[in-house]
GROMACS .gro file of C-alpha atoms in nm:
model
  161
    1UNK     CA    1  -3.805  -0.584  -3.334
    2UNK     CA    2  -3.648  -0.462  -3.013
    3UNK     CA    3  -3.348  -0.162  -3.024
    4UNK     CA    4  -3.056  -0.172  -3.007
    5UNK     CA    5  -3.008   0.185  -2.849
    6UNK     CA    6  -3.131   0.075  -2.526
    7UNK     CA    7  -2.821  -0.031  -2.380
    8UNK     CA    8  -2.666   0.281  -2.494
    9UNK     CA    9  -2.868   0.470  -2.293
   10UNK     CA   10  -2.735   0.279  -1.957
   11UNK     CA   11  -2.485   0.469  -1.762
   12UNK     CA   12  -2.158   0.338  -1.731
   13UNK     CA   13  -2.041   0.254  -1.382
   14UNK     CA   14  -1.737   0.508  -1.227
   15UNK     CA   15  -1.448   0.439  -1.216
   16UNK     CA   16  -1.339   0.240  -0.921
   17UNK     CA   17  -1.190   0.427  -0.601
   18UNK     CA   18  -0.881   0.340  -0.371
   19UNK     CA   19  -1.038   0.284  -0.025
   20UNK     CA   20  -0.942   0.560   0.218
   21UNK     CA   21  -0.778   0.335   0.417
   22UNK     CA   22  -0.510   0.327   0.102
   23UNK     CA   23  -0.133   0.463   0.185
   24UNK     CA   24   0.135   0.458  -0.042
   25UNK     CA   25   0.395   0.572   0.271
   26UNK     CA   26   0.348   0.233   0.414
   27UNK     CA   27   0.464   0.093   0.110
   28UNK     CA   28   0.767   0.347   0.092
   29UNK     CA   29   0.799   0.214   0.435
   30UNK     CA   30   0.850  -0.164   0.347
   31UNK     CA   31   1.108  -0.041   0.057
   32UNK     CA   32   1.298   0.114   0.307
   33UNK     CA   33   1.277  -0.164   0.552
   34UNK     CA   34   1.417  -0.390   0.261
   35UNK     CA   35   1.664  -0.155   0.173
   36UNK     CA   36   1.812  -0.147   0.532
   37UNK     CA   37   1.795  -0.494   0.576
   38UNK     CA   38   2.018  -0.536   0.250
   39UNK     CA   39   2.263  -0.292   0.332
   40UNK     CA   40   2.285  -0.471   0.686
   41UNK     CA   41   2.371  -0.820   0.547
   42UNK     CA   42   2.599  -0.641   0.311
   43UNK     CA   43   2.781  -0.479   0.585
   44UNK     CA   44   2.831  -0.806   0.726
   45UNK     CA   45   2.984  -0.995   0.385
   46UNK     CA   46   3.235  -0.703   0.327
   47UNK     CA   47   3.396  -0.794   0.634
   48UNK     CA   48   3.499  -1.067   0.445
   49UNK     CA   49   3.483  -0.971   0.098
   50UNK     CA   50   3.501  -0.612  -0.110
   51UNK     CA   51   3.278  -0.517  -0.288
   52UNK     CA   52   3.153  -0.243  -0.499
   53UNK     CA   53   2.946  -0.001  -0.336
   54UNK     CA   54   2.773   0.071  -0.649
   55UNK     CA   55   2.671  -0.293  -0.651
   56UNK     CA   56   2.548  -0.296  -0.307
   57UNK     CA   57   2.354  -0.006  -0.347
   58UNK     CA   58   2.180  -0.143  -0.680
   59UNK     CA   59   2.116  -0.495  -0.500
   60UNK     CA   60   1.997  -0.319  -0.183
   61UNK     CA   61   1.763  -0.074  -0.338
   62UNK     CA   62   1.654  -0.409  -0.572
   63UNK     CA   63   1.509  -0.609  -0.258
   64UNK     CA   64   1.370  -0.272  -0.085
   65UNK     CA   65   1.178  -0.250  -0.433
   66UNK     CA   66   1.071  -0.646  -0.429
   67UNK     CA   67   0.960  -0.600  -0.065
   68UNK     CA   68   0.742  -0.275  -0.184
   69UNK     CA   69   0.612  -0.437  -0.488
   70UNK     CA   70   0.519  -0.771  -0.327
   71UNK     CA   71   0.381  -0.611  -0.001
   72UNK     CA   72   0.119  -0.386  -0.251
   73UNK     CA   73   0.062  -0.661  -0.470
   74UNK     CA   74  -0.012  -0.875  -0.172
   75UNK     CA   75  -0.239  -0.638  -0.008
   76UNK     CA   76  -0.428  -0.480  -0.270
   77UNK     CA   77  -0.508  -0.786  -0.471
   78UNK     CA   78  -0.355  -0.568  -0.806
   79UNK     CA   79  -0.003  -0.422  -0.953
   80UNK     CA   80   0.114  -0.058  -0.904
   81UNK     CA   81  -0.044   0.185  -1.174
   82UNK     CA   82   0.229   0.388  -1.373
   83UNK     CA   83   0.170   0.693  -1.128
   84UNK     CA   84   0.157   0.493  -0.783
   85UNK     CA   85   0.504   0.327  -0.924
   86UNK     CA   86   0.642   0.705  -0.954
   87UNK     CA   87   0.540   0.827  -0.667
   88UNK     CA   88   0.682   0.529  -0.482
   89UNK     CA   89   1.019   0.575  -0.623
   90UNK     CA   90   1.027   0.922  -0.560
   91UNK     CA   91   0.911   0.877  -0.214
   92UNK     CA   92   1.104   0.565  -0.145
   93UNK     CA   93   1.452   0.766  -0.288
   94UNK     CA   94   1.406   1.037  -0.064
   95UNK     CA   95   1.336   0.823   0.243
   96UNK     CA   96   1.604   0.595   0.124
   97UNK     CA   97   1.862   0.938   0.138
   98UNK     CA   98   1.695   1.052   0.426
   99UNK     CA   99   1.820   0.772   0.636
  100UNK     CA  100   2.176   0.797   0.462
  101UNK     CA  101   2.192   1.164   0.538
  102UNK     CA  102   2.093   1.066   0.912
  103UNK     CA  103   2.349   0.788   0.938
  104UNK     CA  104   2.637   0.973   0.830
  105UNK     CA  105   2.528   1.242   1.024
  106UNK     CA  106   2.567   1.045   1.314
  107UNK     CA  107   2.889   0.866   1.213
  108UNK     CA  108   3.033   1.285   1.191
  109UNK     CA  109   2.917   1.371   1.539
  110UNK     CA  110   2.982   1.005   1.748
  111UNK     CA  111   3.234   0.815   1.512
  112UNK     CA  112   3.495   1.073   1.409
  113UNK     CA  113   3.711   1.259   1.624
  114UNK     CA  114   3.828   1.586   1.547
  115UNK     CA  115   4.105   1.537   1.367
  116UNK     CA  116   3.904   1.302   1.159
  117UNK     CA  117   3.619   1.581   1.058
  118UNK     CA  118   3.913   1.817   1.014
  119UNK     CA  119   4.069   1.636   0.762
  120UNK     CA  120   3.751   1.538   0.571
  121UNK     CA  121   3.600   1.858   0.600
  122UNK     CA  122   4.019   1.989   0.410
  123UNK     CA  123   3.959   1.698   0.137
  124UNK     CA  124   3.602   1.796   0.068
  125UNK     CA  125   3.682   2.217  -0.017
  126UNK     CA  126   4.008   2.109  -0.189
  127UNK     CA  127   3.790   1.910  -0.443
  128UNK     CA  128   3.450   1.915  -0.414
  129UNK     CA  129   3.373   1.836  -0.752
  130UNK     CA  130   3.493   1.453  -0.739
  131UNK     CA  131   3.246   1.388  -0.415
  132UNK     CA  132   2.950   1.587  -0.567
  133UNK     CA  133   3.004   1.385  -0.884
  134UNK     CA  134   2.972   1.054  -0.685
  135UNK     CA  135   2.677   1.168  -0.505
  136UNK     CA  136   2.484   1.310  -0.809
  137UNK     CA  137   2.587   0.923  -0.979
  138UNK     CA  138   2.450   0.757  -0.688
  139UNK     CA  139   2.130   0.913  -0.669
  140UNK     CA  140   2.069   0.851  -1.044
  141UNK     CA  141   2.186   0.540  -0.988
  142UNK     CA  142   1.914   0.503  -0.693
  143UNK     CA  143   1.646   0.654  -0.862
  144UNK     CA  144   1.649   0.459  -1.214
  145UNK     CA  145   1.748   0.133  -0.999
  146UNK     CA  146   1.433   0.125  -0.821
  147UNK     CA  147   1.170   0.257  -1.090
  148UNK     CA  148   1.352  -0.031  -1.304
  149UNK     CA  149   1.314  -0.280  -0.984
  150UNK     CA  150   0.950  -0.158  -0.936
  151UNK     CA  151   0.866  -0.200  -1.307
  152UNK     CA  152   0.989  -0.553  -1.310
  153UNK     CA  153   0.889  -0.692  -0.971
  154UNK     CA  154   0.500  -0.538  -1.023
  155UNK     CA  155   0.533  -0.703  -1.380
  156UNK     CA  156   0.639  -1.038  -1.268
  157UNK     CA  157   0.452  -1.024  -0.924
  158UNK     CA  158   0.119  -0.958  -1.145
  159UNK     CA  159  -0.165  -1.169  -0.998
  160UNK     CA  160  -0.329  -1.389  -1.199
  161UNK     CA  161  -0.732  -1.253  -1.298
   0.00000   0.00000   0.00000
């Protein structure tokens, strides 16, 4: 009568690694590709029609995070792990206000004139609260938008096994 124990005594295979080659930037990349793209068409439509910039934003940072998801998906044959889907977000975010911060940095120095920065810079000292308010809402907004968008999009983009 043979054992049982025998194939207890086998040692289990590790676990499997992410080949070197493996870069989650690229990724944050694609999200922010998508998300400029968005924001460009949207540009485009509000010459026509207003619309919320809250909206925009949440639709924008939506298709950066279906580009991300889909591009990973497609490439690594599997769906973001709960930490790879963090890490994206906070990387993508802080690319994502990166660029902002470098676009209206340039719209300061090329776009306004003097008198323009003067009375922006009067309106931001007299109330500062209001703006930092906005910005504080928008990152939320940004951040929860795309971990929700990244959730959903690796969920529904799931390949088949």
């Amino acid at each position: 009568m043979p054992h049982a124990t025998d194939n207890l005594r086998k040692k289990s295979k590790p676990p499997a690694r992410l080949p070197s080659a493996f870069k989650l930037p690229m990724y944050m990349g694609f999200f922010v590709i998508g998300y400029i793209l968005a924001n460009a068409i949207f540009m485009v439509v509000q010459t026509k029609l207003t619309l919320s910039p809250y909206v925009v934003m949440t639709v924008a940072v939506l298709v950066g995070a279906y580009i991300a998801a889909h591009k990973f998906i497609k490439h690594q044959q599997r769906t973001l792990t709960i930490s790879e889907m963090n890490r994206l977000t906070i990387g993508s975010v802080a690319a994502m206000w990166l660029l902002n911060a470098l676009y209206m940095l340039g719209l300061w120095l090329f776009l306004f004139t003097p008198v323009s920065r003067e009375v922006l810079t009067d309106m931001a000292t007299q109330q500062p609260l209001p703006l930092l308010g906005a910005l504080l809402m928008m990152i939320v907004l940004t951040l929860v938008s795309t971990r929700l968008g990244l959730w959903a999009f690796n969920h529904f983009l799931a390949p088949l096994d």
